[in-house]
Coordinates of C-alpha atoms and ligand atoms in Angstrom, one line a residue:
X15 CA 0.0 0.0 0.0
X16 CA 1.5 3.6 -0.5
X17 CA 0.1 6.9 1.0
X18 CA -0.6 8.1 -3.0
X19 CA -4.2 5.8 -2.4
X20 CA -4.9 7.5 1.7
X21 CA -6.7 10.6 0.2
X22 CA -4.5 13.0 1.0
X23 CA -3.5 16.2 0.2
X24 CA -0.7 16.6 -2.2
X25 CA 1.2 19.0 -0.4
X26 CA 0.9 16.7 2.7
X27 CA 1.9 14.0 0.2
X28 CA 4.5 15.5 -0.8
X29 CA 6.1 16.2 2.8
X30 CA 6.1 12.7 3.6
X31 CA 7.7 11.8 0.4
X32 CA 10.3 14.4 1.5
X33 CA 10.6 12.1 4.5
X34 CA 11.6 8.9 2.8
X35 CA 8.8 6.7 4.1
X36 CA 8.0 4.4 1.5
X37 CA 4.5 3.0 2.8
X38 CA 2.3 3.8 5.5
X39 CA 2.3 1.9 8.7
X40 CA -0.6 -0.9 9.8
X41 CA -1.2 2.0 12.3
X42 CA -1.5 4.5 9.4
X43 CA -3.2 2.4 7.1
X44 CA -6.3 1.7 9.1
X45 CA -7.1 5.0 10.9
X46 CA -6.7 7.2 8.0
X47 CA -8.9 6.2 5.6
X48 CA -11.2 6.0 8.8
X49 CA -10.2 9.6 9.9
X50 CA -11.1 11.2 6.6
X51 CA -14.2 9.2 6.3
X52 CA -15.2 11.8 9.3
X53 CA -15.6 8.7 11.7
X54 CA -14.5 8.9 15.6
X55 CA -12.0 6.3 16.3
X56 CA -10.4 4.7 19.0
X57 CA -6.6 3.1 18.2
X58 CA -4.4 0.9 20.4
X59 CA -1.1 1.6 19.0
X60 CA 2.1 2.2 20.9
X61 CA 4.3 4.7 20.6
X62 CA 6.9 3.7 17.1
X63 CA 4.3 2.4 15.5
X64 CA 3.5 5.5 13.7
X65 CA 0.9 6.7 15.5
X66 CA 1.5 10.5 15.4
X67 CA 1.7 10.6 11.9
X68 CA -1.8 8.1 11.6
X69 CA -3.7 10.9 13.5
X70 CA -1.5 14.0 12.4
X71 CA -2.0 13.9 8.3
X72 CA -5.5 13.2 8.4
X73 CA -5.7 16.7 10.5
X74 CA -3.7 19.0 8.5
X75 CA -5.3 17.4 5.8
X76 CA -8.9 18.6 7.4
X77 CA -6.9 22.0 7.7
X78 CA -6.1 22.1 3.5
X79 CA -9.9 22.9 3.4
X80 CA -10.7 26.6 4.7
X81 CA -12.8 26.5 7.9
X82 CA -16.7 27.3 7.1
X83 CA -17.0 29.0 10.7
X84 CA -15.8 32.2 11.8
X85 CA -13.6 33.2 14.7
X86 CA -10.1 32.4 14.7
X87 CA -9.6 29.5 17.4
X88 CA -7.9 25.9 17.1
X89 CA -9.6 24.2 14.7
X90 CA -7.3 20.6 15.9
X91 CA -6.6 20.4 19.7
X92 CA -4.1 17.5 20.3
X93 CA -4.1 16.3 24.7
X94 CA -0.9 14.5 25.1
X95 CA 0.4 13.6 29.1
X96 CA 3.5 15.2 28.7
X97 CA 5.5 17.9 27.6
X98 CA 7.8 15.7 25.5
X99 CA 5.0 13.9 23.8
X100 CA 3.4 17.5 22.7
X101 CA 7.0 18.2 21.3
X102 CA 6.7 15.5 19.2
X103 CA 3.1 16.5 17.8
X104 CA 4.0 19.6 16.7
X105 CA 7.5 18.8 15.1
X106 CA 5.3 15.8 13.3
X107 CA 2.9 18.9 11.6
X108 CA 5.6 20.9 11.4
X109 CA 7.3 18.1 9.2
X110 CA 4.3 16.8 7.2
X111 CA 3.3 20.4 7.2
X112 CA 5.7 22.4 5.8
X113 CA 4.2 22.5 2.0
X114 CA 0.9 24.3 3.9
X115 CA -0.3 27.5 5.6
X116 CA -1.2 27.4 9.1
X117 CA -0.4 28.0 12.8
X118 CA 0.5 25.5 15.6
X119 CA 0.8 26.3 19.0
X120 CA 1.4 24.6 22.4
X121 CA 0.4 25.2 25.5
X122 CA 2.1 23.4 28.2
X123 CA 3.1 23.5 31.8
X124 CA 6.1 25.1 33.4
X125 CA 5.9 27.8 30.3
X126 CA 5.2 31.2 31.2
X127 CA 1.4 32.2 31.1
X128 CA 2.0 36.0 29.4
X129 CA 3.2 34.3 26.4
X130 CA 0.5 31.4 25.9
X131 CA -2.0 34.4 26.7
X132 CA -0.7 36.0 23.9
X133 CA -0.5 32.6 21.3
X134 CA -4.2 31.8 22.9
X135 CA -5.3 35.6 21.7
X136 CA -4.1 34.9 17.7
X137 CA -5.0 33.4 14.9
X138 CA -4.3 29.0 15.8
X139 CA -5.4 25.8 13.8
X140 CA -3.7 23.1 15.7
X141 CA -3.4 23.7 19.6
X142 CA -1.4 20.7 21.7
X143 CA -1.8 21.0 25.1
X144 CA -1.5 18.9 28.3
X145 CA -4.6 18.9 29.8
X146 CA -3.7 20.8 33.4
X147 CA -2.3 23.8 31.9
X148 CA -5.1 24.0 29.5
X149 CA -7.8 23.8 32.1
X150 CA -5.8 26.8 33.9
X151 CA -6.7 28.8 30.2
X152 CA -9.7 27.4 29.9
X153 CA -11.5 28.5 33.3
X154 CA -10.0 32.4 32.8
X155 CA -12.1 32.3 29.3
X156 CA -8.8 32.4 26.8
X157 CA -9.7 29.5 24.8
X158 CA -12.6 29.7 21.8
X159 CA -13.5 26.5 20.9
X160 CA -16.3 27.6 18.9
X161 CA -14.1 26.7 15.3
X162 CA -13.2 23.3 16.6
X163 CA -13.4 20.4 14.5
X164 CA -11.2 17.2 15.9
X165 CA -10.5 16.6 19.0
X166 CA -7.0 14.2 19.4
X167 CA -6.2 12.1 22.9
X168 CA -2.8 10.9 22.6
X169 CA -1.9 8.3 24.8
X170 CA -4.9 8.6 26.6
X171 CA -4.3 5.7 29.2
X172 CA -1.5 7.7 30.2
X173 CA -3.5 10.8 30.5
X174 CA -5.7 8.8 32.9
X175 CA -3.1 7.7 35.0
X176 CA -1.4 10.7 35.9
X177 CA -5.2 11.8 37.2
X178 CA -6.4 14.3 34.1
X179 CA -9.4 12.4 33.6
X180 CA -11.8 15.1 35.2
X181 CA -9.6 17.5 33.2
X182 CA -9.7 15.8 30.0
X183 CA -13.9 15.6 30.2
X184 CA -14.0 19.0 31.2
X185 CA -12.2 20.2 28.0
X186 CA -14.2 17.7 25.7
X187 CA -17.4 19.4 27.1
X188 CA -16.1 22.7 26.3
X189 CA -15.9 21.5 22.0
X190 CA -18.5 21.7 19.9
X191 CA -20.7 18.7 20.1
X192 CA -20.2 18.2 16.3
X193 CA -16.3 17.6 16.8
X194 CA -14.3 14.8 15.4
X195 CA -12.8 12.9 18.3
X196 CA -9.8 10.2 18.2
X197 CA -8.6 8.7 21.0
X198 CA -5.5 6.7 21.1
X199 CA -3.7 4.6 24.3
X200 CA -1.7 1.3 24.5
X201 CA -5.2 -0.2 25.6
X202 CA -8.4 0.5 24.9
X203 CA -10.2 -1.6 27.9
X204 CA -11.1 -0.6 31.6
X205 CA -11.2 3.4 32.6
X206 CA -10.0 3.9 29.3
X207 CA -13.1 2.6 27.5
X208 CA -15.4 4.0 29.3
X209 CA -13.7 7.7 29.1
X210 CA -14.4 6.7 25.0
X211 CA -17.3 5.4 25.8
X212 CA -18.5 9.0 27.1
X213 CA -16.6 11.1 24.8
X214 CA -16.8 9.2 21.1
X215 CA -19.5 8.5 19.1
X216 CA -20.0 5.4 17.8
X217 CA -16.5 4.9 17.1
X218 CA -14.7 2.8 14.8
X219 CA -12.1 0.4 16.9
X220 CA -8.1 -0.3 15.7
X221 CA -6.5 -2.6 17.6
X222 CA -2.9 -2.9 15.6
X223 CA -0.8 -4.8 18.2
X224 CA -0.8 -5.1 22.0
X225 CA 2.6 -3.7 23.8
X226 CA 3.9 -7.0 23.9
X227 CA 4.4 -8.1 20.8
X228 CA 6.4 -5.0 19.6
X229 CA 9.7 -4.3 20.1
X230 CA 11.0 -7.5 18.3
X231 CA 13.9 -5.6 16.9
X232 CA 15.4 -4.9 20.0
X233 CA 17.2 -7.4 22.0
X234 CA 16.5 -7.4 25.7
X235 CA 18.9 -8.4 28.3
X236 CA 18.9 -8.8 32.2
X237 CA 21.9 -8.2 34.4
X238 CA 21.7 -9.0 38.2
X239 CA 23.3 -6.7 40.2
X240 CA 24.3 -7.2 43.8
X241 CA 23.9 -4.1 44.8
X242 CA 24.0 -0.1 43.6
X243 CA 28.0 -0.4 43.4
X244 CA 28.2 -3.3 41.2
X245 CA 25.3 -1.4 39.3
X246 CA 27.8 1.5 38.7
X247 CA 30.5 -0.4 37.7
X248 CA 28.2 -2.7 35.6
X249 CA 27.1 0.9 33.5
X250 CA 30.6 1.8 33.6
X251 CA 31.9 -0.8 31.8
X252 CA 28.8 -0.9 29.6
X253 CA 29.2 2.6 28.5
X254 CA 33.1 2.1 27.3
X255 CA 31.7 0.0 24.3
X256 CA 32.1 1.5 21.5
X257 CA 28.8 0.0 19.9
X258 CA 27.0 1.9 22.3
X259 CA 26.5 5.3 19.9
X260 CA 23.8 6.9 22.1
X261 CA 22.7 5.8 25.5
X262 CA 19.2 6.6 27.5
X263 CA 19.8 5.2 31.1
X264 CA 17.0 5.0 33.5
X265 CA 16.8 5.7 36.9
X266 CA 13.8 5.8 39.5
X267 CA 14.2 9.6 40.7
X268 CA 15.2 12.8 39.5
X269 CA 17.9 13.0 42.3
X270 CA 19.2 9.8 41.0
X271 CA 19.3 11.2 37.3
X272 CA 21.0 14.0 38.6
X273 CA 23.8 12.0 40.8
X274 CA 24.4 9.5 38.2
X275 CA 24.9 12.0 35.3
X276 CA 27.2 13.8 37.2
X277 CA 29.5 10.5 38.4
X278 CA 29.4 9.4 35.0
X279 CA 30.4 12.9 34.0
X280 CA 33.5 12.9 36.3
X281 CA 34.1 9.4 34.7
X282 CA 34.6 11.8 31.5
X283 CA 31.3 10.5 29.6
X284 CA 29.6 13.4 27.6
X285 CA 26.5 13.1 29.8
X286 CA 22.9 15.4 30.3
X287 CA 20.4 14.6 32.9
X288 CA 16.5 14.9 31.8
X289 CA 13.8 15.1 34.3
X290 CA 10.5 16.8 35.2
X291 CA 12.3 18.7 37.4
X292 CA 13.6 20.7 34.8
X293 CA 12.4 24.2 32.8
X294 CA 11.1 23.3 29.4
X295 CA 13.9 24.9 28.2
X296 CA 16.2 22.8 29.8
X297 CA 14.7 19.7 28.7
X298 CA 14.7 21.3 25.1
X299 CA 17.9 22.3 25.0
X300 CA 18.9 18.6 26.3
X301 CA 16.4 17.1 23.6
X302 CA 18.4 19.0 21.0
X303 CA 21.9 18.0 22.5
X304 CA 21.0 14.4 22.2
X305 CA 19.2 14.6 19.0
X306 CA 22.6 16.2 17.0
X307 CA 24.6 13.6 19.0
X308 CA 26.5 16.6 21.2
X309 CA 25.7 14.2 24.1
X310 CA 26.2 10.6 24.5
X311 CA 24.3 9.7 27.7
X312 CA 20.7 10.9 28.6
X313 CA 20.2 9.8 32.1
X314 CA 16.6 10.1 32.6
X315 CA 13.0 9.3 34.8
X316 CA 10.4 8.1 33.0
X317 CA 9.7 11.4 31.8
X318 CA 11.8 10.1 28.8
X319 CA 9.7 7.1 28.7
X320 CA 7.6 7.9 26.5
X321 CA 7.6 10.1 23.1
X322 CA 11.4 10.8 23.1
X323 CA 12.4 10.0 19.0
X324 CA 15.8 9.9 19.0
X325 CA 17.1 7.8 16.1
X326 CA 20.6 7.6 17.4
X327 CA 19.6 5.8 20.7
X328 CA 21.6 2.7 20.2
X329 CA 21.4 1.7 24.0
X330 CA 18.7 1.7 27.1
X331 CA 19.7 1.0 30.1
X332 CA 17.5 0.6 32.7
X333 CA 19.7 1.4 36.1
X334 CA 16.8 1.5 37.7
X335 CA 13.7 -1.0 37.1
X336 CA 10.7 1.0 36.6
X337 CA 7.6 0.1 39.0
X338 CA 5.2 -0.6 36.1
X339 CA 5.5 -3.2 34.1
X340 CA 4.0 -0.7 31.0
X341 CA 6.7 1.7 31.5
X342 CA 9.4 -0.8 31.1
X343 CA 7.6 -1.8 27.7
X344 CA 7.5 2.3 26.5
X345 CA 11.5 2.6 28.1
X346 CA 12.7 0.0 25.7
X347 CA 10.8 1.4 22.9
X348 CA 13.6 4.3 23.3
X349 CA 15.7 3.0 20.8
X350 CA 15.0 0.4 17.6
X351 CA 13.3 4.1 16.4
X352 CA 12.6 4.1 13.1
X353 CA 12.9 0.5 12.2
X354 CA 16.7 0.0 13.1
X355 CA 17.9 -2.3 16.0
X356 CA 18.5 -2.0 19.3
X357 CA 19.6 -3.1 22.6
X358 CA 18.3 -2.6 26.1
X359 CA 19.7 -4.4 29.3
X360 CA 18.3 -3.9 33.1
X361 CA 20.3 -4.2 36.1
X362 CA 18.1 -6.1 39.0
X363 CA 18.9 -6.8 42.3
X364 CA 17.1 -9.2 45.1
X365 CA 14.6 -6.6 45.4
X366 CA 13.2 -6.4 42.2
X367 CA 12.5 -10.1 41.7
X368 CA 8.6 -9.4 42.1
X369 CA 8.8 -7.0 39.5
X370 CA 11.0 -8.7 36.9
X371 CA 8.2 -11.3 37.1
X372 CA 5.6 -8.9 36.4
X373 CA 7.6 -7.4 33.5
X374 CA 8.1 -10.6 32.3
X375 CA 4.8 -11.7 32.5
X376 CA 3.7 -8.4 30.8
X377 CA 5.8 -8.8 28.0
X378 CA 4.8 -12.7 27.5
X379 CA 8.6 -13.7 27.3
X380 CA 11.6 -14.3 29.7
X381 CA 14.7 -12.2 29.5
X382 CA 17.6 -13.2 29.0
X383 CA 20.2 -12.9 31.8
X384 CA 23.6 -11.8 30.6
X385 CA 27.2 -10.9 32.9
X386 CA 29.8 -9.2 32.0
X387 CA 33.5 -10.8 32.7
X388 CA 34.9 -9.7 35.8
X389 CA 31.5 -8.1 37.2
X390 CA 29.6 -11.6 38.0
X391 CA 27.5 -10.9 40.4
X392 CA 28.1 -12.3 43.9
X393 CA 25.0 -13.7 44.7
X394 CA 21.8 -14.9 42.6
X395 CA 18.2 -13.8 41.9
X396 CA 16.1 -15.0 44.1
X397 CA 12.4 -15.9 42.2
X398 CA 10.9 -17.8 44.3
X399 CA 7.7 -16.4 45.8
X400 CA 9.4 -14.1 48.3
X401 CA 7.5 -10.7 48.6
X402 CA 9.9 -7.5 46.8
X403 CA 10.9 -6.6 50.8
X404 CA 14.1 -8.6 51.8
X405 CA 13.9 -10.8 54.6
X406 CA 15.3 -9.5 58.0
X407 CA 19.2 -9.8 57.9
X408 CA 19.4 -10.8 54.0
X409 CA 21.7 -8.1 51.9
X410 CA 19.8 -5.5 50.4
X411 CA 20.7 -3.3 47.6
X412 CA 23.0 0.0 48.3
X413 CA 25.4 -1.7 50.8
X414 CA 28.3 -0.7 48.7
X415 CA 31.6 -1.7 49.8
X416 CA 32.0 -5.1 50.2
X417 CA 32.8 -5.3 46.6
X418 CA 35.5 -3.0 47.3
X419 CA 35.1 0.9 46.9
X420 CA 32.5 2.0 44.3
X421 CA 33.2 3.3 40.6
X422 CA 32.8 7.1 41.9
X423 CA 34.9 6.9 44.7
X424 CA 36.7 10.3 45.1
X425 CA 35.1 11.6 41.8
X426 CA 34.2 14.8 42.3
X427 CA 30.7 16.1 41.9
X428 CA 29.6 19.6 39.8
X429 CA 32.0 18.7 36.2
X430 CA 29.0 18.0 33.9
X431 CA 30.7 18.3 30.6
X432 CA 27.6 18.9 28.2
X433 CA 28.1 22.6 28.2
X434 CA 24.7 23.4 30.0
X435 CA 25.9 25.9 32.4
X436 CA 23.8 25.6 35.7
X437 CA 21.6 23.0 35.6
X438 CA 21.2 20.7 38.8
X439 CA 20.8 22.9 42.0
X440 CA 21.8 19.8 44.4
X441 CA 24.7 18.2 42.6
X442 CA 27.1 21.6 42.4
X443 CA 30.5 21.0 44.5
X444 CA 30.1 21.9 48.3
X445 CA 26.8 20.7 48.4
X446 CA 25.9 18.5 51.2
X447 CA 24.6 15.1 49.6
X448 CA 27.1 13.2 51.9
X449 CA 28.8 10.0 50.7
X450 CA 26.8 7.5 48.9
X451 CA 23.7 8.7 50.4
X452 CA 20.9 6.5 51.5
X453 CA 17.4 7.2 50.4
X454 CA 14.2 5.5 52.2
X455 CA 11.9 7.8 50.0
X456 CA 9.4 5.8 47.6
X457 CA 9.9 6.3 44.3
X458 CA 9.2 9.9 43.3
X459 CA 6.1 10.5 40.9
X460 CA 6.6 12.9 37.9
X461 CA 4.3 15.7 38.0
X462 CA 3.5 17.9 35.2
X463 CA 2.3 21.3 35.2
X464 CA 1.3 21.1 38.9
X465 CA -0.6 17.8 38.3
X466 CA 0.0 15.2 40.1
X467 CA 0.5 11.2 38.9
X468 CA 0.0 9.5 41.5
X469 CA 2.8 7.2 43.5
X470 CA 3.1 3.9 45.7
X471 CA 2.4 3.2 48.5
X472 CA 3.4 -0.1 50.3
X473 CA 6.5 0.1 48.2
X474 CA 10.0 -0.8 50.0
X475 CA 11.9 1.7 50.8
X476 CA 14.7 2.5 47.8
X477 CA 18.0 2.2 48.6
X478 CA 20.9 4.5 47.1
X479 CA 24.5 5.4 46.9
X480 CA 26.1 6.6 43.9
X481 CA 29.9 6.4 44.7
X482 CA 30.9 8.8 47.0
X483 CA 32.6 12.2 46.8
X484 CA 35.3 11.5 49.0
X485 CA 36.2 8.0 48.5
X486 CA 33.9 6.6 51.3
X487 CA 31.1 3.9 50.9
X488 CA 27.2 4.2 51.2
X489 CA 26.1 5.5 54.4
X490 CA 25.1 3.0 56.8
X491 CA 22.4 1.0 56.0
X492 CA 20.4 2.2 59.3
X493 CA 20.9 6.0 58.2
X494 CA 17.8 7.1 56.8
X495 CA 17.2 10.2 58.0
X496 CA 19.9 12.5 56.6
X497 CA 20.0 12.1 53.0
X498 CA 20.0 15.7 52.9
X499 CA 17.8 16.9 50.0
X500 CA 16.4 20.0 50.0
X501 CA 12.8 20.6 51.2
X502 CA 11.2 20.7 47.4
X503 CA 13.0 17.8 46.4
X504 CA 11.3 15.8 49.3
X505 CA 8.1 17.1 48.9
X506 CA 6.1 15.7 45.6
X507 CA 3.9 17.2 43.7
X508 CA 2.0 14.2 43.5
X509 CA 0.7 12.4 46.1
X510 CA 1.3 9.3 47.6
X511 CA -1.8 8.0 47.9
X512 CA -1.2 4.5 46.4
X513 CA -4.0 5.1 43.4
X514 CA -1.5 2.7 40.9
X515 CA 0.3 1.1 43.8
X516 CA 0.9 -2.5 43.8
X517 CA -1.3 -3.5 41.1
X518 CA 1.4 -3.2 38.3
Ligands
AMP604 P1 5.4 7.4 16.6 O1 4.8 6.1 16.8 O2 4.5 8.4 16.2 O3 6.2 7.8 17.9 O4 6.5 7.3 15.4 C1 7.7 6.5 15.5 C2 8.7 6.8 14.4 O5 8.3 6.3 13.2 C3 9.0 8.3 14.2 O6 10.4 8.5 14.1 C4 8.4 8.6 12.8 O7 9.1 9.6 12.1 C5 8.5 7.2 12.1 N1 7.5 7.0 11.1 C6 6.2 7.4 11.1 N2 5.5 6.9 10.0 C7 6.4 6.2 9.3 C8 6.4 5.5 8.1 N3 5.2 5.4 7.4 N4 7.5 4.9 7.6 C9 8.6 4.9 8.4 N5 8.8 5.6 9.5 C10 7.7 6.2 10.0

């Protein structure tokens, strides 16, 4: 099948010929015909499958016809969950755009309100928003919705479970009743379908393929770590391969992004950290790095999870496990972009056997457990049906030292070499975060634009030490009190109330 027989416009046509894609995607090739047709439709299709473009050229092709009503508000409005997904809508219409006439905007959270007021007073055809900051617009009567015409969810079980739901119906009740919607998530079933189920009409269904059974071109690896120490020198050696081209390592925090980044910087990797914490700009400007291979190593939360497109990503690396089995399925789809190969590996220790048996149940296959010479790990998985919390006495993670000092040791802290000036207000030299610090905090919830996804409760507590700063080992394992972050990096902007939190 080619795109010539989808309907579309020629200039659009001519853009993705520009692009070098050769036939449309199953993705593509079911919703847009669909699209055009005028129907609603509801997709499962995960992100690399296409998807932006499936929902994206039927819209600016709606936009090659003038707009019968007056006014001059959005006549598309694209929801995604995060600010990197929205990125990636707009440079999508920008690129199968460019032979047309019209205006995109975004309107985000953590960008300054003065200037969206002033994009939200002009002329727009395409708006992409996250749902929170859009509300906030919304309520103080900036937004006319009165030319809209399609209405886009993007990842919509996402959107759900970072708690927009209420926000989501509230801007779908604001649209003209006669609006196109399209809604697409990695499932279609539970909360999901009944948010459709309120919001589409009689809606045509694509179900191209379940999260599990992508991701065939990339090979998946497991490496048991004993402990965070043998984690670090386990990335350490990883990173020296020189088949490695471009490497997105995971970790569970932002803190942990930020310490990590900087030991492997003072290991003399060309390194940038990514994380909600971060001004859009920031995370822009370290998109951008990464994309025109100025850096090597993004170390990242799952932030980067989903929608980061960065062709060059030979390696992911999951430092950290994530606490959803989903999320390790959107991590991996990091790299393998665009059809070539890739590899992702994940350290686990004794505490994430529970979880490497949900992954693996998730994903409907084993993974493979590889060691690297010289870094075998000292003691093995346990899988039998312990619960994630160690029992009394047994070795937990973050006891660094018995496998003699950690890869950091006497590294010092604050030489990021990516050029970035001051990022990272904790990890500057002189700052207190004490030797291999120990962290009892759950794992911190990325928030976005004030709202809150939600975190986990009943979760062990997370141990951590990153090398030290002056040759010692990880604080005791008793010390979990003084890990010394700074009030706002303790307190979340999500709440801990344990809506997502055992069930993964
Ligand atoms: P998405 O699923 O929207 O995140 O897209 C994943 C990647 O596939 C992006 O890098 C797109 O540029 C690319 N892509 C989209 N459509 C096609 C196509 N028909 N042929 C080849 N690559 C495509």
């Amino acid at each position: 099948m080619s795109f010539a027989t989808l309907n579309l416009n020629p200039s659009i046509l001519k853009a993705i010929a520009d692009t070098g894609y050769t036939e449309p995607t199953p993705i593509q090739a079911q919703a847009i015909p669909e699209i055009i047709d005028g129907h609603d439709l509801m997709a499962s299709a995960q992100t690399g499958s296409g998807k932006t473009a499936a929902f994206i050229l039927p819209a600016l092709n709606r936009l090659a016809t003038p707009s019968a009503m007056p006014g001059k508000g959005p006549r598309v409005l694209v929801l995604t969950p995060t600010r990197e997904l929205a990125q990636q809508v707009c440079d999508a219409a920008t690129k199968y755009g460019k032979n047309m006439r019209f205006k995109i905007i975004s309107i985000l959270g953590g960008m300054p309100y003065p200037v969206q007021n002033r994009l939200l007073s002009s002329h727009v055809d395409i708006l992409v928003a996250t749902p929170g900051r859009l509300i906030d617009h919304l309520e103080r009567g900036r937004i006319d919705f009165s030319r809209l015409e399609m209405l886009i969810l993007d990842e919509a079980d996402r959107m759900l479970d970072m708690g927009f739901v209420d926000d989501v119906e509230r801007i779908a009740a604001a649209t003209p009743n006669t609006r196109q919607t399209l809604l697409f998530s990695a499932t279609l079933e539970g909360v999901v379908g009944n948010l459709a189920s309120r919001l589409l009409k009689t809606p045509k269904r694509i179900n191209v393929s379940a999260a599990k059974d992508k991701h065939e071109n990339i090979e998946q690896r497991m490496m048991f770590a004993d402990d965070v120490a043998h984690k670090n020198k386990m990335l350490s050696h990883l990173l020296t391969d020189t088949e490695v081209n471009q490497a997105l390592v995971f970790t569970a925090t932002k803190r942990d992004a930020d310490g990590l980044a900087d030991q492997l910087s003072a290991q003399g990797h060309s390194v940038a950290a990514l994380h909600g914490d971060m001004s859009q700009r920031e995370r822009n400007r370290t998109l951008l790095n990464m994309r025109n291979g100025n850096v090597r190593i993004l170390v990242a939360t799952d932030v980067a999870a989903r929608g980061l497109d960065v062709r060059g990503i030979s390696h992911v690396i999951n430092f950290d496990l994530p606490k959803f089995a989903e999320d390790y399925v959107h991590r991996i789809g990091r790299t393998g972009r665009g059809g070539s190969s890739g590899i992702a590996i994940s350290f686990a220790s004794n505490r994430d056997a529970q979880l490497l048996k949900r992954i693996e149940r998730y994903i409907e296959q084993s993974i493979k457990m590889h060691t690297i010479e010289g870094l075998e790990p000292k003691y093995k998985l346990r899988t039998g049906p312990s619960s994630d919390r160690p029992r009394s006495g047994a070795p937990r993670g973050g006891y660094a030292g018995n496998r003699g000092p950690s890869t950091g040791s006497g590294q010092a802290y604050g030489k990021r070499q990516d050029n970035f000036g001051n990022r990272s207000p904790s990890t500057g030299p002189g700052q207190a975060r004490g030797a291999g610090y120990t962290d009892s905090r759950p794992a911190r919830s990325e928030g976005f634009g004030g709202q809150a996804r939600t975190g986990f409760a009943g979760q062990p507590p997370r141990d951590r030490s990153f090398g030290s700063r002056n040759g010692n080992t990880a604080a005791p394992r008793g010390d979990r009190q003084g890990f010394g972050a700074p009030r706002s990096e303790r307190t979340d902007r999500g709440n801990f109330n344990g809506n997502r939190g055992n069930k993964a």
